[in-house]
CSV table of C-alpha atoms in Angstrom, one decimal:
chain,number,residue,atom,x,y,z
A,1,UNK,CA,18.3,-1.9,-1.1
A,2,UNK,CA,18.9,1.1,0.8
A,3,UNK,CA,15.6,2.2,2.8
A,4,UNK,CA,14.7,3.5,5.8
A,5,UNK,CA,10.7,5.1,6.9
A,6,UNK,CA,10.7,7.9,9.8
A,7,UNK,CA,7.5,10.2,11.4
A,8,UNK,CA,8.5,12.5,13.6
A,9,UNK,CA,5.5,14.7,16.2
A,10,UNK,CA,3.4,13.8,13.1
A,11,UNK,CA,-0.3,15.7,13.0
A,12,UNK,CA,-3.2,15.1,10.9
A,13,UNK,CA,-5.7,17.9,10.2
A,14,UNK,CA,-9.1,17.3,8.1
A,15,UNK,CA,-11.4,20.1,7.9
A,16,UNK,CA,-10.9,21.6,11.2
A,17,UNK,CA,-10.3,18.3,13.4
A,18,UNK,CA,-7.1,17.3,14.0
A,19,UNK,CA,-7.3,13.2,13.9
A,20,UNK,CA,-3.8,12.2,15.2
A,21,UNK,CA,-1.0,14.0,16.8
A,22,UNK,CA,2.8,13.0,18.0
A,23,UNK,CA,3.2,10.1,16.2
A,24,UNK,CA,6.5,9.0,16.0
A,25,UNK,CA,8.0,5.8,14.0
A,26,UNK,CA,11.4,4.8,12.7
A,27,UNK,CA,11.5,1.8,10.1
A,28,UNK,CA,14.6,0.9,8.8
A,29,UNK,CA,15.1,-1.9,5.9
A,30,UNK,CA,13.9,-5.1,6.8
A,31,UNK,CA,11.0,-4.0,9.1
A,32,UNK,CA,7.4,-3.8,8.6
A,33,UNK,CA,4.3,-1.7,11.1
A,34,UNK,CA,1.2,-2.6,10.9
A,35,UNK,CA,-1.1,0.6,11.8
A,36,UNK,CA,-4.4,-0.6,13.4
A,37,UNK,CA,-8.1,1.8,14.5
A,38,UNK,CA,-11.4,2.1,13.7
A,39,UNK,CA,-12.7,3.4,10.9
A,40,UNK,CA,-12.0,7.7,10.2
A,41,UNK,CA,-8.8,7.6,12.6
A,42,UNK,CA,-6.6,8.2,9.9
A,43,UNK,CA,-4.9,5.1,8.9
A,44,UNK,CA,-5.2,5.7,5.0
A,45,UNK,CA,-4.4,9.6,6.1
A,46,UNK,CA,-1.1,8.6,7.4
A,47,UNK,CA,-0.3,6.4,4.4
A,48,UNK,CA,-0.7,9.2,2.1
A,49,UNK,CA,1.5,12.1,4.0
A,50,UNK,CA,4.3,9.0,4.2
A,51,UNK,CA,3.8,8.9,0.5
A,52,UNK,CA,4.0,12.8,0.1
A,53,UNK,CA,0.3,13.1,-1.2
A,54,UNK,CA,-0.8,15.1,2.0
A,55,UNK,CA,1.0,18.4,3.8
A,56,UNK,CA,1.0,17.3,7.8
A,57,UNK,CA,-0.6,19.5,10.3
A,58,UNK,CA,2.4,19.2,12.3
A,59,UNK,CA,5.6,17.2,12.2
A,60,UNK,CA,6.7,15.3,9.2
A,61,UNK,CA,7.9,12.3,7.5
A,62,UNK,CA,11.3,11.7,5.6
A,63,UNK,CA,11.2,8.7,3.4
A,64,UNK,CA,15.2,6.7,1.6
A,65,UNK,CA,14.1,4.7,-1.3
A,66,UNK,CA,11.6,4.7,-3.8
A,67,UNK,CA,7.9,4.9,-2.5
A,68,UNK,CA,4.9,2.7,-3.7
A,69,UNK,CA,1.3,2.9,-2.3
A,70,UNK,CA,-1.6,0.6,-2.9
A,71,UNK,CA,-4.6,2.1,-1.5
A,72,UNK,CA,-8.3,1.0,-2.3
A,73,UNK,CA,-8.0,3.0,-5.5
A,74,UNK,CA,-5.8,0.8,-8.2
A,75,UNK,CA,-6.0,3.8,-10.6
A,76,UNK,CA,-6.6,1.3,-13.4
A,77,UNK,CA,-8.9,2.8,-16.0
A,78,UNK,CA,-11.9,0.8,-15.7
A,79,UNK,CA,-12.5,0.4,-19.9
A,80,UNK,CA,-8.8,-0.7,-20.7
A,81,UNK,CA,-8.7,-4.8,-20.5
A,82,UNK,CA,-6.1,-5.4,-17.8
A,83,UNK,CA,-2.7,-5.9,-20.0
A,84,UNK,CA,-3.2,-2.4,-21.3
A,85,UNK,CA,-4.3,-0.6,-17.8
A,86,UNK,CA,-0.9,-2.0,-16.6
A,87,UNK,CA,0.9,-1.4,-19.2
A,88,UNK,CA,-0.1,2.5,-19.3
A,89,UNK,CA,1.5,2.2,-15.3
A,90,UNK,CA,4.3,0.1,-16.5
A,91,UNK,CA,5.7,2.9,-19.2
A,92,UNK,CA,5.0,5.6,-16.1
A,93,UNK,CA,6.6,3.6,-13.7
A,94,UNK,CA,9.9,2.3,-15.6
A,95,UNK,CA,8.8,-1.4,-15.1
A,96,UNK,CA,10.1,-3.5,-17.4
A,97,UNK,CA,7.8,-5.7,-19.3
A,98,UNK,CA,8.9,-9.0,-18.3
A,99,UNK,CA,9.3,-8.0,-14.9
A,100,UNK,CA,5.3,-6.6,-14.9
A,101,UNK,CA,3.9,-10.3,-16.4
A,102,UNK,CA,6.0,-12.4,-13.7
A,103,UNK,CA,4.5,-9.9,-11.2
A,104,UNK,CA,1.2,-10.8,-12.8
A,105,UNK,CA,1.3,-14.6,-13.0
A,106,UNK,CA,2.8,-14.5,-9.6
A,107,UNK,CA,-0.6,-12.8,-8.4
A,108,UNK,CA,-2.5,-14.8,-10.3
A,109,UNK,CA,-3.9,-12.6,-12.4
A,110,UNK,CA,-1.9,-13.7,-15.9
A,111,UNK,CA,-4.7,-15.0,-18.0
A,112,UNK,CA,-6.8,-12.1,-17.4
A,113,UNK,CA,-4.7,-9.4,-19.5
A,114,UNK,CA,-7.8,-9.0,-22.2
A,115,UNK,CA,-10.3,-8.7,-19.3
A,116,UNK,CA,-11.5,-5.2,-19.0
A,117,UNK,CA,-10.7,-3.7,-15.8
A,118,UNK,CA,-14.3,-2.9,-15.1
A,119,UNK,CA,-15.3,-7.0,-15.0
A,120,UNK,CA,-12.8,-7.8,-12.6
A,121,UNK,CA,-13.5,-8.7,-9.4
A,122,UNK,CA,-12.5,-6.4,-6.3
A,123,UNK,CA,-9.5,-8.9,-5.4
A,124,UNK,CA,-8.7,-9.5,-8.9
A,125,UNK,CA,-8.4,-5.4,-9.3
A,126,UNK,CA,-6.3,-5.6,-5.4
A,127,UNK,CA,-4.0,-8.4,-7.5
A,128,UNK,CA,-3.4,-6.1,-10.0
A,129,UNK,CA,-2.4,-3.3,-8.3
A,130,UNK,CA,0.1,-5.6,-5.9
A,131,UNK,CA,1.3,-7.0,-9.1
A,132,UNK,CA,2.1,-3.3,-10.2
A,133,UNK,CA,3.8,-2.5,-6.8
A,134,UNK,CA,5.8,-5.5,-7.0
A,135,UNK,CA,7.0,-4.5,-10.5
A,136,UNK,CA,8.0,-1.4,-9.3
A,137,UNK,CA,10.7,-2.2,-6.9
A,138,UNK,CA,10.1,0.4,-4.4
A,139,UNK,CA,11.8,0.5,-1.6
A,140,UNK,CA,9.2,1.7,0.6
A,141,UNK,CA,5.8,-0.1,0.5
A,142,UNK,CA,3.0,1.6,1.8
A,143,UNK,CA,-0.7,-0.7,1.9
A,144,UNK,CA,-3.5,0.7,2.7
A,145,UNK,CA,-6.4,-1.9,3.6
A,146,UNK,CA,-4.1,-4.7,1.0
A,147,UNK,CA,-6.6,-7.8,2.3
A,148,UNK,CA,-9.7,-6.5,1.6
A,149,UNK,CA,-11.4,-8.5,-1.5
A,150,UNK,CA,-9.0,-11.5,-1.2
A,151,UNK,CA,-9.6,-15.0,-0.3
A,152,UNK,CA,-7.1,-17.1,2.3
A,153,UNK,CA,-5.0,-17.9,-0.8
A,154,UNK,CA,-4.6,-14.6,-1.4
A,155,UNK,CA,-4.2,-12.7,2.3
A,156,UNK,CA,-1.2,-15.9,2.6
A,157,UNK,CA,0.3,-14.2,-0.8
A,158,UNK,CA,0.4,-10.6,0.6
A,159,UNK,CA,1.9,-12.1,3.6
A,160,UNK,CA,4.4,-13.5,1.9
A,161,UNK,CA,5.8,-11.1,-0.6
A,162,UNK,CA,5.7,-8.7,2.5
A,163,UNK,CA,7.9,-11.3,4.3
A,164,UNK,CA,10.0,-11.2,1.1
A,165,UNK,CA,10.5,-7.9,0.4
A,166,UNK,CA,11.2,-7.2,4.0
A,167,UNK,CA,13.9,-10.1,3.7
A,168,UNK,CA,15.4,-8.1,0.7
A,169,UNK,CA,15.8,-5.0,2.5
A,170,UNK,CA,12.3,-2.9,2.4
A,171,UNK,CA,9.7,-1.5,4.4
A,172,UNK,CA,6.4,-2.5,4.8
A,173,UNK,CA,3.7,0.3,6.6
A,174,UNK,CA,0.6,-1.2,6.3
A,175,UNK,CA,-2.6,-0.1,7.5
A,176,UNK,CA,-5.3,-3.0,7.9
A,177,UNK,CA,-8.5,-3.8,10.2
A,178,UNK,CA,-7.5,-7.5,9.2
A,179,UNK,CA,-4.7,-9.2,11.4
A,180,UNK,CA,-1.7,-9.8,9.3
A,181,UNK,CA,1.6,-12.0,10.0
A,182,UNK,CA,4.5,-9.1,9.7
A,183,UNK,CA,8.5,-9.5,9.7
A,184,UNK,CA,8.7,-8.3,13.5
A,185,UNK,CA,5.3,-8.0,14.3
A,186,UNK,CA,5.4,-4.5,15.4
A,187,UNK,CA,2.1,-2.3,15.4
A,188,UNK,CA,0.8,0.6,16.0
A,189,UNK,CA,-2.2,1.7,17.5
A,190,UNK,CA,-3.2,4.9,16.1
A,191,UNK,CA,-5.7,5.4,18.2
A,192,UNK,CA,-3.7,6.1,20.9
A,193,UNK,CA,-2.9,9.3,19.2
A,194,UNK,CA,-6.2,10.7,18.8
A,195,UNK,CA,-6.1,13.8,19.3
């Protein structure tokens, strides 16, 4: 799995205050960062312009490998039961079928496919959307806040398909107020680019 992350003099702008400037990173496969800072620093901001979904203020990102982001929205439509919901990402995303149910039993979410997404628990909906990622075999993993709404059982399983897919070759950046066992155990403290 070829992959490799890099920010170069990276900037964040929202409205008119700039929330970080001059970060730099370099992740090649195998390594994970875990980006730490209180809340409205602009952890989930950096996510999404290493995902593309936001123009930086300055600097920029350059991404090798497929991309895959889990953020607190799992984009599952809330009156589908779960199988469907999935399903609709599944045809989107290339996933094959069999691929997309191992992902799901392996997250423990397998016997819920007639559940509508709108009954499901918020760790059962942050199971989901892991399941997705992990059907998706993206290179690049980007996880935005991936603990919140699990129990020990599951914050050990995000640790250990992060330790897995970083094994394989990938990248982890993951933003999370919650500590979190990494490949590496590099982090980065975005506050220290305030700006």
């Amino acid at each position: 799995m070829q992959a490799s992350l890099a920010a170069t003099d990276l900037a964040c702008r929202r409205g008119d205050r700039v929330l970080f400037a001059g970060v730099d990173f370099t992740l090649a496969g195998g390594e994970a960062l875990h980006v730490t800072g209180p809340n409205g620093i602009g952890k989930s901001s950096l996510l999404r312009l290493c995902a593309g979904l936001l123009r930086p203020f300055a600097g920029g990102t350059r991404a090798e490998g497929k991309v895959g982001l889990v953020d607190e929205r799992p984009a599952l439509d809330p009156e589908l039961p779960l199988a469907r919901a999935l399903g609709f990402w599944a045809g989107c995303d290339g996933i094959v079928p069999a691929i997309l149910h191992g992902a799901c039993e392996r997250m423990g979410i397998g016997t819920l496919g007639d559940v509508p997404v709108r009954y499901l628990s918020t760790g059962q909906k942050k199971r989901a959307a892991l399941a997705r990622l992990v059907g998706q075999g993206a290179a690049v993993w980007l996880l935005d806040e991936p603990l919140n709404g699990l129990d020990q059982a599951g914050l050990a399983l995000v640790e250990e398909l992060v330790g897995e897919h970083c094994t394989g070759g990938g990248i982890a950046l993951i933003a999370s107020h919650q500590p979190i066992v990494l490949p590496g155990g590099r982090t980065l403290a975005l506050e220290d680019f305030a700006a």
